[in-house]
């Protein structure tokens, strides 16, 4: 295998290429563009280019070459290789370090050894060479004992030089990322061979608000992980930019193919550079090939929510709290987080009264746009503080898929509210969130629709779903909603997932909340989520249905006492 590299024998590019082709023959090239030309013209079978270094960032000459090299369809990216870069300093045999006056290397390598050079050779002249190994070759050829080269240990052996010191780079984590390519046709990139891939592309966007965000959302909304984003100036159009994306997945894997289709439609231009095998050796960051989306898999005979999948029932763990076991779980707290002091008072109150978890909305779905909409991010921070104080895990609502990563940073469990039960983008994102989900039943949703909403979360990779019956809309006006105990009993039969009741939203008035809580437990609920406010009449939302702290304490005591009776 003839492999073209920028640099000469003993270069880091050669060591990288050897990872893929152990018996390669090196075709030495002066510039990165010569590497591409050598493969294009058939003087080499493959090429290897350095693209990025962990200390100095992008190798810009390579970036500037990518469109021309891989946007034309005749050359194909093959693999990504990560190489630890450990520099050595060397001179002709017999030379003394004290007598060195000039140090040659590639400017990037010289920049990576500043600390060692300042300490050991503060007064030398640093000389830029075209290549690290090339500097070793020069030192060997000129036989001048006052010259030293910085390059790989391997180059010292290649050129018969003596090593003064090894591992002289400023940062031992120093690594360079290389891309190899060939003119052979690319392999399957739909994920069917199980090889984790990455895809690289260049995108140009119109100069309008939100265009770059829209490109990023095309990836994010489908759970495609971004591994690198660089921009380079567009030469012919001052102050405009091209964006280079590296994402996980092969370009024909369904989720990525769909994202690329969307970007093609919204960007002013896109060039897909190609897909290549992601590095799987030490330091690998790309996980296994993502499963195909549920609608492209064979439909299972039994839905994942079906009781027969786990007849013994599922326990969902939120911190140390087990939802779905024999002990009823009590989640308590205000409808909305109204302020720091208020949520701390509420949290301490419900914790002392025996709650297992804290609830509180930071992002609130309010019927009227003129009503209090929640404290947003501040509310999330106050909830996290309340968790620190009390040790109670926190559940809070997330209303849109874009905010799942934000809410998931602060909450222990994500609530999908009644109004969003069939927000499918949100359900899919919840499936990828890695956090347990509290899925409320929509006020007008059938049991079947509710269970299939849960199926979205389950089938997108999240087994930790807890259902919550919170009342449905009936002809009855005396209460806010009607707590559907049929549904509690029914879903216990139909699914292995835990089920909670929310008597507060069902009732709309606090006087019947205790009775509905007890009835829910009798119907088979694994616990209840109850609105509790330190001063319900002053609440900014849902005060009429909120218990005060003593009221919750009485209810909790009653439930724990009953629990002891039934446990005996
Ligand atoms: C809430 O829990 O405060 C809430 C808004 O609930 P739901 O989505 O059930 O109305
Ligand atoms: Mn509420």
Coordinates of C-alpha atoms and ligand atoms in Angstrom, one line a residue:
X1 CA 0.0 0.0 0.0
X2 CA 1.5 3.3 -1.1
X3 CA 0.3 6.0 1.4
X4 CA 0.9 9.7 0.8
X5 CA 1.6 11.9 3.8
X6 CA 2.7 15.5 4.4
X7 CA 6.2 15.1 5.7
X8 CA 8.8 12.5 5.4
X9 CA 9.6 9.1 6.8
X10 CA 9.3 9.0 10.5
X11 CA 6.5 11.7 10.5
X12 CA 3.6 11.5 12.9
X13 CA 1.3 11.1 9.8
X14 CA 3.2 8.0 8.9
X15 CA 2.7 6.6 12.4
X16 CA -1.0 7.3 12.1
X17 CA -1.3 5.7 8.7
X18 CA 0.5 2.7 10.0
X19 CA -2.4 2.0 12.4
X20 CA -4.5 1.2 9.3
X21 CA -1.8 -0.1 6.9
X22 CA 1.0 -1.7 8.9
X23 CA 3.1 -2.4 5.9
X24 CA 2.7 0.8 4.1
X25 CA 5.2 2.4 1.7
X26 CA 5.5 6.1 2.5
X27 CA 5.0 8.6 -0.4
X28 CA 6.4 11.8 1.1
X29 CA 4.7 15.1 0.1
X30 CA 5.7 18.7 0.9
X31 CA 2.2 20.2 1.2
X32 CA -1.2 18.8 2.2
X33 CA -2.5 19.6 -1.2
X34 CA 0.3 17.4 -2.7
X35 CA -1.1 14.5 -0.6
X36 CA -4.4 14.8 -2.3
X37 CA -2.9 15.2 -5.7
X38 CA -0.7 12.1 -5.2
X39 CA -3.8 9.9 -4.6
X40 CA -5.9 11.6 -7.2
X41 CA -3.1 11.1 -9.8
X42 CA -2.6 7.5 -8.8
X43 CA 1.0 7.9 -7.4
X44 CA -0.4 6.7 -4.1
X45 CA -3.2 4.3 -3.2
X46 CA -4.2 6.3 0.0
X47 CA -3.5 9.4 1.9
X48 CA -3.4 10.4 5.5
X49 CA -4.0 14.0 6.7
X50 CA -3.7 15.6 10.1
X51 CA -6.9 17.5 10.8
X52 CA -6.9 18.6 14.4
X53 CA -4.6 18.7 17.5
X54 CA -5.8 18.7 21.1
X55 CA -3.4 21.5 22.0
X56 CA -3.4 23.8 19.0
X57 CA -6.8 23.0 17.4
X58 CA -7.6 22.8 13.7
X59 CA -5.0 22.2 11.2
X60 CA -6.2 25.0 8.9
X61 CA -4.4 24.0 5.7
X62 CA -6.2 20.7 5.9
X63 CA -9.6 22.3 6.5
X64 CA -9.1 24.7 3.6
X65 CA -8.5 21.7 1.4
X66 CA -11.4 19.5 2.4
X67 CA -14.0 20.8 0.0
X68 CA -11.8 20.5 -3.1
X69 CA -10.5 17.1 -1.9
X70 CA -13.7 15.3 -0.8
X71 CA -16.5 17.4 -2.3
X72 CA -16.0 16.2 -5.8
X73 CA -16.8 12.6 -5.2
X74 CA -13.6 10.9 -6.5
X75 CA -11.8 10.5 -3.2
X76 CA -13.4 8.9 -0.2
X77 CA -12.7 9.3 3.5
X78 CA -11.8 6.0 5.1
X79 CA -10.9 6.2 8.8
X80 CA -10.3 8.6 11.7
X81 CA -7.1 7.9 13.7
X82 CA -6.2 9.4 17.0
X83 CA -2.5 9.4 17.8
X84 CA -0.9 10.3 21.1
X85 CA 1.8 12.8 20.2
X86 CA 4.9 12.5 22.3
X87 CA 7.8 14.7 21.2
X88 CA 11.5 13.9 21.7
X89 CA 14.5 16.2 21.2
X90 CA 17.5 14.7 19.4
X91 CA 20.8 15.5 17.8
X92 CA 23.7 13.8 16.0
X93 CA 25.4 11.1 18.1
X94 CA 27.9 12.6 20.5
X95 CA 26.3 16.0 20.5
X96 CA 25.8 17.7 24.0
X97 CA 22.6 19.4 25.0
X98 CA 24.5 22.3 26.5
X99 CA 26.0 23.1 23.2
X100 CA 22.8 23.2 21.2
X101 CA 22.1 26.7 19.6
X102 CA 19.4 25.9 17.1
X103 CA 16.3 23.7 17.4
X104 CA 14.4 22.7 14.3
X105 CA 10.9 21.4 14.0
X106 CA 7.5 22.1 12.6
X107 CA 6.1 25.3 14.1
X108 CA 3.2 23.4 15.7
X109 CA 5.6 21.0 17.5
X110 CA 7.8 23.9 18.6
X111 CA 4.7 25.5 20.1
X112 CA 3.9 22.4 22.0
X113 CA 7.3 22.2 23.8
X114 CA 7.5 25.8 25.1
X115 CA 7.9 24.9 28.7
X116 CA 10.7 22.3 28.2
X117 CA 12.5 24.7 25.8
X118 CA 12.2 27.7 28.2
X119 CA 13.6 25.5 31.1
X120 CA 16.4 23.7 29.2
X121 CA 17.3 25.8 26.2
X122 CA 16.1 29.3 26.9
X123 CA 18.5 31.0 24.5
X124 CA 18.4 28.8 21.4
X125 CA 17.1 29.9 18.0
X126 CA 13.9 28.1 17.1
X127 CA 13.9 27.3 13.4
X128 CA 10.6 26.4 11.5
X129 CA 10.9 23.3 9.4
X130 CA 8.4 22.0 6.9
X131 CA 7.9 18.8 8.9
X132 CA 8.9 17.3 12.3
X133 CA 10.6 14.3 10.8
X134 CA 12.1 16.5 8.1
X135 CA 13.9 18.5 10.8
X136 CA 15.5 15.2 12.0
X137 CA 16.5 14.5 8.5
X138 CA 18.2 17.9 8.2
X139 CA 20.0 17.5 11.5
X140 CA 21.2 14.1 10.4
X141 CA 22.3 15.3 7.0
X142 CA 24.1 18.4 8.2
X143 CA 25.9 16.6 11.0
X144 CA 26.1 19.9 13.0
X145 CA 26.4 19.1 16.7
X146 CA 24.9 22.5 17.7
X147 CA 21.6 21.6 16.0
X148 CA 18.7 19.6 17.5
X149 CA 15.4 18.4 16.1
X150 CA 12.0 17.9 17.9
X151 CA 10.0 15.0 16.5
X152 CA 8.9 11.5 17.3
X153 CA 11.1 9.0 19.0
X154 CA 10.6 6.8 15.9
X155 CA 12.3 9.5 13.7
X156 CA 15.5 9.3 15.8
X157 CA 15.8 5.6 14.8
X158 CA 14.9 6.3 11.2
X159 CA 17.7 8.9 10.9
X160 CA 20.3 7.5 13.4
X161 CA 20.1 10.4 15.8
X162 CA 20.7 10.4 19.6
X163 CA 17.8 11.3 21.9
X164 CA 18.5 14.0 24.6
X165 CA 15.1 13.8 26.2
X166 CA 11.6 12.3 25.6
X167 CA 8.1 13.3 26.2
X168 CA 9.0 17.0 26.2
X169 CA 5.5 18.3 25.2
X170 CA 3.9 20.8 27.5
X171 CA 0.8 18.6 27.9
X172 CA 1.0 14.8 28.1
X173 CA -2.6 14.5 26.8
X174 CA -1.4 15.9 23.4
X175 CA -3.1 14.0 20.6
X176 CA -3.6 14.5 16.9
X177 CA -6.6 13.4 14.9
X178 CA -5.9 12.2 11.3
X179 CA -8.2 11.3 8.4
X180 CA -7.2 8.6 5.9
X181 CA -8.7 8.4 2.4
X182 CA -8.6 6.4 -0.7
X183 CA -9.9 6.6 -4.2
X184 CA -11.8 3.3 -3.7
X185 CA -15.5 3.5 -3.5
X186 CA -16.9 4.2 0.0
X187 CA -18.4 1.3 2.0
X188 CA -21.9 1.1 3.2
X189 CA -22.7 4.0 5.4
X190 CA -26.2 3.1 6.7
X191 CA -24.9 1.5 9.9
X192 CA -25.8 -2.0 8.7
X193 CA -22.3 -3.3 9.2
X194 CA -22.2 -2.2 12.8
X195 CA -19.2 0.0 12.4
X196 CA -19.5 3.3 14.2
X197 CA -18.9 6.1 11.8
X198 CA -18.6 9.9 11.7
X199 CA -19.7 12.1 8.9
X200 CA -18.1 15.5 7.9
X201 CA -19.9 18.2 6.0
X202 CA -19.6 21.9 5.2
X203 CA -22.6 24.2 5.4
X204 CA -23.1 27.8 4.2
X205 CA -26.1 29.6 5.7
X206 CA -27.9 32.8 4.7
X207 CA -27.1 35.8 6.9
X208 CA -30.4 35.7 8.8
X209 CA -31.2 35.2 12.5
X210 CA -31.4 31.6 13.6
X211 CA -30.0 29.9 10.5
X212 CA -27.0 28.3 12.2
X213 CA -29.2 27.3 15.1
X214 CA -31.7 25.7 12.7
X215 CA -28.8 23.6 11.3
X216 CA -27.8 22.5 14.8
X217 CA -31.4 21.7 15.7
X218 CA -31.7 19.5 12.6
X219 CA -29.1 17.3 14.3
X220 CA -30.2 17.8 17.9
X221 CA -33.9 17.1 17.3
X222 CA -32.9 13.7 15.9
X223 CA -30.4 12.9 18.6
X224 CA -27.4 13.1 16.3
X225 CA -24.4 14.0 18.3
X226 CA -22.1 16.7 17.1
X227 CA -18.4 16.0 17.7
X228 CA -16.8 19.1 16.1
X229 CA -17.9 22.5 14.7
X230 CA -15.3 24.8 13.1
X231 CA -15.7 27.9 11.0
X232 CA -13.4 29.3 8.3
X233 CA -13.7 32.5 6.5
X234 CA -15.2 32.3 3.0
X235 CA -12.4 33.8 0.9
X236 CA -14.4 35.3 -1.9
X237 CA -17.1 36.9 0.3
X238 CA -15.5 38.9 3.1
X239 CA -17.1 38.4 6.6
X240 CA -19.0 35.4 5.6
X241 CA -18.2 31.9 6.9
X242 CA -18.4 28.3 6.1
X243 CA -19.1 25.9 8.9
X244 CA -17.5 22.5 9.2
X245 CA -19.5 19.9 11.1
X246 CA -18.4 16.4 12.3
X247 CA -21.3 14.4 13.6
X248 CA -21.7 10.8 14.8
X249 CA -23.2 8.3 12.3
X250 CA -22.8 7.3 8.7
X251 CA -24.5 9.6 6.2
X252 CA -27.1 6.9 5.3
X253 CA -28.0 6.0 8.8
X254 CA -31.7 6.9 9.0
X255 CA -31.5 9.7 11.7
X256 CA -28.5 11.4 10.0
X257 CA -29.9 11.0 6.5
X258 CA -33.1 12.8 7.6
X259 CA -31.1 15.5 9.3
X260 CA -29.0 16.0 6.2
X261 CA -32.1 16.2 4.1
X262 CA -33.5 19.0 6.4
X263 CA -30.2 20.9 6.2
X264 CA -30.1 20.6 2.5
X265 CA -33.5 22.3 2.4
X266 CA -32.6 25.1 4.8
X267 CA -29.0 25.9 4.2
X268 CA -27.8 28.0 1.2
X269 CA -25.4 25.3 0.4
X270 CA -24.1 22.0 1.8
X271 CA -21.2 19.8 0.8
X272 CA -21.1 16.3 2.4
X273 CA -17.5 15.4 2.6
X274 CA -18.2 11.8 3.5
X275 CA -18.5 9.2 6.2
X276 CA -15.6 7.3 7.7
X277 CA -15.0 4.7 10.5
X278 CA -14.7 6.5 13.8
X279 CA -11.7 5.8 16.0
X280 CA -12.3 2.8 18.2
X281 CA -8.9 2.5 19.9
X282 CA -7.8 4.2 23.2
X283 CA -9.5 7.5 23.8
X284 CA -12.4 6.7 21.5
X285 CA -15.3 9.1 21.9
X286 CA -17.9 7.7 19.5
X287 CA -20.3 5.1 20.9
X288 CA -21.9 2.2 19.1
X289 CA -24.1 2.6 16.0
X290 CA -27.4 4.2 17.1
X291 CA -30.4 1.9 16.9
X292 CA -32.8 2.5 14.0
X293 CA -35.8 4.7 14.8
X294 CA -38.8 2.6 16.0
X295 CA -40.8 3.2 12.8
X296 CA -38.0 1.5 10.7
X297 CA -37.8 -1.5 13.0
X298 CA -40.1 -4.5 12.7
X299 CA -43.1 -3.8 14.9
X300 CA -42.9 -5.9 18.0
X301 CA -45.7 -8.4 18.7
X302 CA -46.2 -6.9 22.1
X303 CA -45.7 -3.2 22.8
X304 CA -42.9 -2.4 25.2
X305 CA -45.3 -1.1 27.8
X306 CA -47.3 -4.3 27.8
X307 CA -47.6 -6.0 31.2
X308 CA -46.6 -9.3 29.7
X309 CA -43.1 -7.9 28.9
X310 CA -42.4 -7.7 32.7
X311 CA -45.2 -9.4 34.6
X312 CA -43.4 -8.7 37.9
X313 CA -43.7 -4.9 37.3
X314 CA -41.1 -2.3 36.7
X315 CA -39.5 -0.3 39.4
X316 CA -38.3 3.2 38.4
X317 CA -35.5 4.6 40.5
X318 CA -35.1 8.3 41.1
X319 CA -32.1 8.8 43.3
X320 CA -32.8 6.4 46.2
X321 CA -36.6 6.6 45.7
X322 CA -38.2 3.5 44.2
X323 CA -41.4 4.1 42.3
X324 CA -43.4 0.9 41.5
X325 CA -42.6 -1.0 44.7
X326 CA -44.9 -1.8 47.6
X327 CA -44.3 1.4 49.5
X328 CA -46.4 4.4 48.2
X329 CA -44.3 7.2 46.9
X330 CA -45.3 10.7 47.9
X331 CA -44.2 13.6 45.7
X332 CA -45.1 17.0 47.1
X333 CA -44.4 20.6 46.5
X334 CA -45.9 23.7 44.9
X335 CA -47.5 24.0 41.5
X336 CA -44.8 26.7 40.6
X337 CA -41.5 27.6 42.0
X338 CA -42.2 31.2 43.0
X339 CA -38.9 32.2 44.6
X340 CA -35.9 30.9 46.4
X341 CA -37.2 31.4 49.9
X342 CA -40.6 30.0 49.0
X343 CA -39.3 26.8 47.4
X344 CA -36.9 26.2 50.3
X345 CA -39.7 26.6 52.8
X346 CA -42.0 24.3 50.8
X347 CA -39.2 21.7 50.4
X348 CA -38.2 21.7 54.1
X349 CA -41.9 21.5 55.0
X350 CA -42.8 18.5 52.8
X351 CA -39.5 16.7 53.7
X352 CA -40.2 17.0 57.4
X353 CA -43.8 15.7 56.7
X354 CA -42.4 12.6 55.0
X355 CA -42.4 13.4 51.3
X356 CA -40.1 11.2 49.2
X357 CA -39.6 13.7 46.4
X358 CA -40.1 17.4 45.7
X359 CA -42.2 18.8 42.8
X360 CA -42.3 22.4 41.5
X361 CA -42.8 23.9 38.1
X362 CA -40.1 26.2 36.6
X363 CA -41.6 26.2 33.1
X364 CA -45.3 26.4 33.4
X365 CA -48.0 25.6 30.8
X366 CA -50.5 28.3 31.6
X367 CA -53.9 28.6 29.9
X368 CA -53.6 32.4 29.6
X369 CA -50.5 34.1 28.2
X370 CA -51.0 36.9 30.7
X371 CA -50.6 34.6 33.7
X372 CA -47.3 33.9 35.5
X373 CA -45.3 31.6 33.3
X374 CA -42.8 30.3 35.9
X375 CA -39.3 31.5 36.8
X376 CA -37.7 29.4 34.1
X377 CA -34.0 28.8 34.6
X378 CA -33.9 30.6 38.0
X379 CA -36.7 28.2 39.1
X380 CA -34.5 25.2 38.1
X381 CA -31.6 26.6 40.1
X382 CA -33.8 27.1 43.2
X383 CA -35.1 23.5 42.8
X384 CA -31.5 22.2 42.7
X385 CA -30.8 24.2 45.9
X386 CA -33.8 22.8 47.6
X387 CA -32.6 19.3 46.7
X388 CA -29.2 20.1 48.3
X389 CA -30.9 21.3 51.4
X390 CA -33.4 18.4 51.9
X391 CA -32.0 15.5 49.9
X392 CA -35.3 15.1 48.1
X393 CA -35.0 14.3 44.4
X394 CA -36.7 16.8 42.2
X395 CA -39.3 16.4 39.4
X396 CA -40.2 19.4 37.2
X397 CA -41.9 19.9 33.9
X398 CA -40.2 20.3 30.5
X399 CA -42.4 21.7 27.8
X400 CA -40.4 21.5 24.6
X401 CA -37.8 19.2 23.2
X402 CA -35.2 21.9 22.9
X403 CA -35.3 22.4 26.7
X404 CA -34.8 18.8 27.6
X405 CA -31.0 19.1 28.0
X406 CA -31.4 22.2 30.2
X407 CA -34.1 20.8 32.5
X408 CA -32.2 17.5 32.7
X409 CA -29.2 19.2 34.0
X410 CA -31.1 20.3 37.1
X411 CA -34.0 17.8 37.6
X412 CA -33.8 14.2 38.7
X413 CA -37.0 13.4 36.8
X414 CA -38.7 15.1 33.9
X415 CA -42.4 15.7 33.9
X416 CA -44.3 15.7 30.6
X417 CA -47.5 17.6 31.4
X418 CA -51.0 16.8 30.4
X419 CA -51.0 19.4 27.6
X420 CA -47.9 17.8 26.0
X421 CA -48.8 14.1 26.4
X422 CA -48.8 13.8 22.6
X423 CA -46.0 16.2 21.8
X424 CA -44.1 13.6 19.9
X425 CA -40.9 15.6 19.4
X426 CA -40.8 16.0 23.2
X427 CA -41.5 12.3 23.8
X428 CA -38.7 11.3 21.5
X429 CA -36.3 13.7 23.2
X430 CA -37.5 12.3 26.6
X431 CA -36.6 8.9 25.2
X432 CA -33.0 10.1 24.7
X433 CA -32.7 12.2 27.8
X434 CA -31.3 9.5 30.2
X435 CA -33.7 10.8 32.9
X436 CA -36.7 9.1 34.4
X437 CA -39.9 10.5 32.9
X438 CA -43.2 11.3 34.7
X439 CA -45.8 11.1 31.9
X440 CA -49.1 12.7 32.8
X441 CA -52.2 11.6 31.0
X442 CA -53.7 14.3 28.7
X443 CA -57.0 15.7 29.9
X444 CA -58.7 14.3 26.8
X445 CA -56.6 11.3 26.1
X446 CA -57.8 7.7 26.1
X447 CA -55.8 5.1 28.0
X448 CA -54.7 3.7 24.7
X449 CA -53.3 7.1 23.6
X450 CA -51.6 7.5 26.9
X451 CA -49.9 4.1 26.8
X452 CA -48.7 4.7 23.3
X453 CA -47.2 8.1 24.4
X454 CA -45.3 6.0 26.9
X455 CA -44.3 3.7 24.1
X456 CA -42.6 6.6 22.3
X457 CA -40.4 7.2 25.3
X458 CA -39.6 3.5 25.8
X459 CA -38.9 2.8 22.1
X460 CA -36.6 5.8 21.9
X461 CA -34.3 4.2 24.5
X462 CA -35.7 5.2 27.9
X463 CA -37.1 2.3 30.1
X464 CA -37.8 4.6 33.0
X465 CA -41.4 5.9 32.5
X466 CA -43.9 6.5 35.3
X467 CA -47.5 7.2 34.3
X468 CA -49.6 9.7 36.2
X469 CA -53.4 10.0 36.1
X470 CA -54.3 13.6 36.8
X471 CA -58.0 13.8 35.9
X472 CA -59.8 14.0 32.6
X473 CA -62.4 16.4 31.2
X474 CA -66.0 15.2 31.7
X475 CA -69.3 16.9 31.8
X476 CA -68.9 17.5 35.5
X477 CA -68.2 21.2 36.4
X478 CA -68.1 20.9 40.2
X479 CA -64.5 19.8 40.2
X480 CA -61.7 20.9 37.8
X481 CA -61.4 17.5 36.2
X482 CA -62.6 14.0 37.1
X483 CA -60.0 11.7 38.6
X484 CA -60.3 8.5 36.5
X485 CA -59.8 5.7 38.9
X486 CA -60.9 3.3 36.2
X487 CA -57.7 4.3 34.4
X488 CA -55.5 3.7 37.4
X489 CA -56.8 0.2 37.9
X490 CA -56.8 -0.4 34.2
X491 CA -53.3 0.6 33.5
X492 CA -52.1 -1.5 36.4
X493 CA -53.5 -4.4 34.5
X494 CA -52.2 -3.4 31.0
X495 CA -48.7 -2.2 31.8
X496 CA -45.7 -3.1 33.9
X497 CA -44.9 0.6 34.3
X498 CA -45.5 2.3 37.7
X499 CA -48.6 4.5 38.0
X500 CA -49.1 7.6 40.2
X501 CA -52.1 9.7 40.8
X502 CA -52.3 13.5 40.9
X503 CA -55.4 14.2 42.9
X504 CA -54.6 18.0 43.1
X505 CA -55.2 18.8 39.4
X506 CA -58.1 16.3 39.2
X507 CA -59.9 18.0 42.1
X508 CA -59.1 21.7 41.6
X509 CA -60.0 22.2 45.3
X510 CA -58.0 21.1 48.2
X511 CA -60.8 19.7 50.4
X512 CA -61.2 16.5 48.5
X513 CA -57.5 15.9 47.8
X514 CA -56.9 13.6 50.8
X515 CA -59.9 11.5 49.9
X516 CA -58.8 11.2 46.2
X517 CA -55.3 10.3 47.3
X518 CA -56.4 7.4 49.5
X519 CA -58.8 6.2 46.8
X520 CA -56.0 6.2 44.2
X521 CA -53.8 4.1 46.4
X522 CA -56.7 1.7 47.0
X523 CA -57.2 1.5 43.2
X524 CA -53.6 0.5 42.8
X525 CA -51.6 3.7 42.3
X526 CA -47.9 3.4 43.4
X527 CA -48.1 6.8 45.0
X528 CA -49.3 10.4 44.5
X529 CA -48.0 13.7 43.4
X530 CA -49.6 16.4 45.5
X531 CA -49.5 20.2 45.3
X532 CA -48.4 21.7 48.6
X533 CA -47.8 25.4 49.2
X534 CA -46.5 27.1 52.4
X535 CA -49.3 29.7 52.0
X536 CA -51.8 28.3 49.5
X537 CA -54.0 31.4 49.4
X538 CA -51.1 33.5 48.1
X539 CA -50.0 31.0 45.5
X540 CA -49.2 32.3 42.0
X541 CA -50.8 29.2 40.5
X542 CA -53.2 26.5 41.6
X543 CA -53.6 27.8 45.1
X544 CA -57.2 26.5 45.5
X545 CA -56.1 22.9 45.0
X546 CA -52.9 23.1 47.1
X547 CA -52.7 21.7 50.6
X548 CA -50.8 23.7 53.2
X549 CA -47.9 22.0 54.9
X550 CA -49.8 20.8 58.0
X551 CA -52.5 19.5 55.7
X552 CA -50.0 17.5 53.8
X553 CA -48.3 16.3 57.0
X554 CA -51.7 14.8 58.2
X555 CA -52.3 13.1 54.9
X556 CA -48.8 11.7 54.7
X557 CA -49.1 10.4 58.3
X558 CA -52.4 8.7 57.5
X559 CA -50.9 7.0 54.4
X560 CA -47.8 5.8 56.3
X561 CA -50.0 4.5 59.1
X562 CA -52.2 2.6 56.6
X563 CA -49.1 1.4 54.9
X564 CA -47.9 -0.2 58.1
X565 CA -51.2 -1.9 58.6
X566 CA -51.2 -3.4 55.1
X567 CA -47.5 -4.4 55.4
X568 CA -48.3 -6.4 58.5
Ligands
LIG1 C1 -48.6 20.6 37.1 O1 -48.1 19.5 37.5 O2 -48.4 21.7 37.7 C2 -49.3 20.6 35.8 C3 -49.4 21.7 35.1 O3 -49.9 19.4 35.6 P1 -50.8 18.9 34.4 O4 -49.9 18.9 33.2 O5 -51.3 17.6 34.8 O6 -51.9 19.9 34.2
LIG2 MN1 -50.4 22.9 39.0

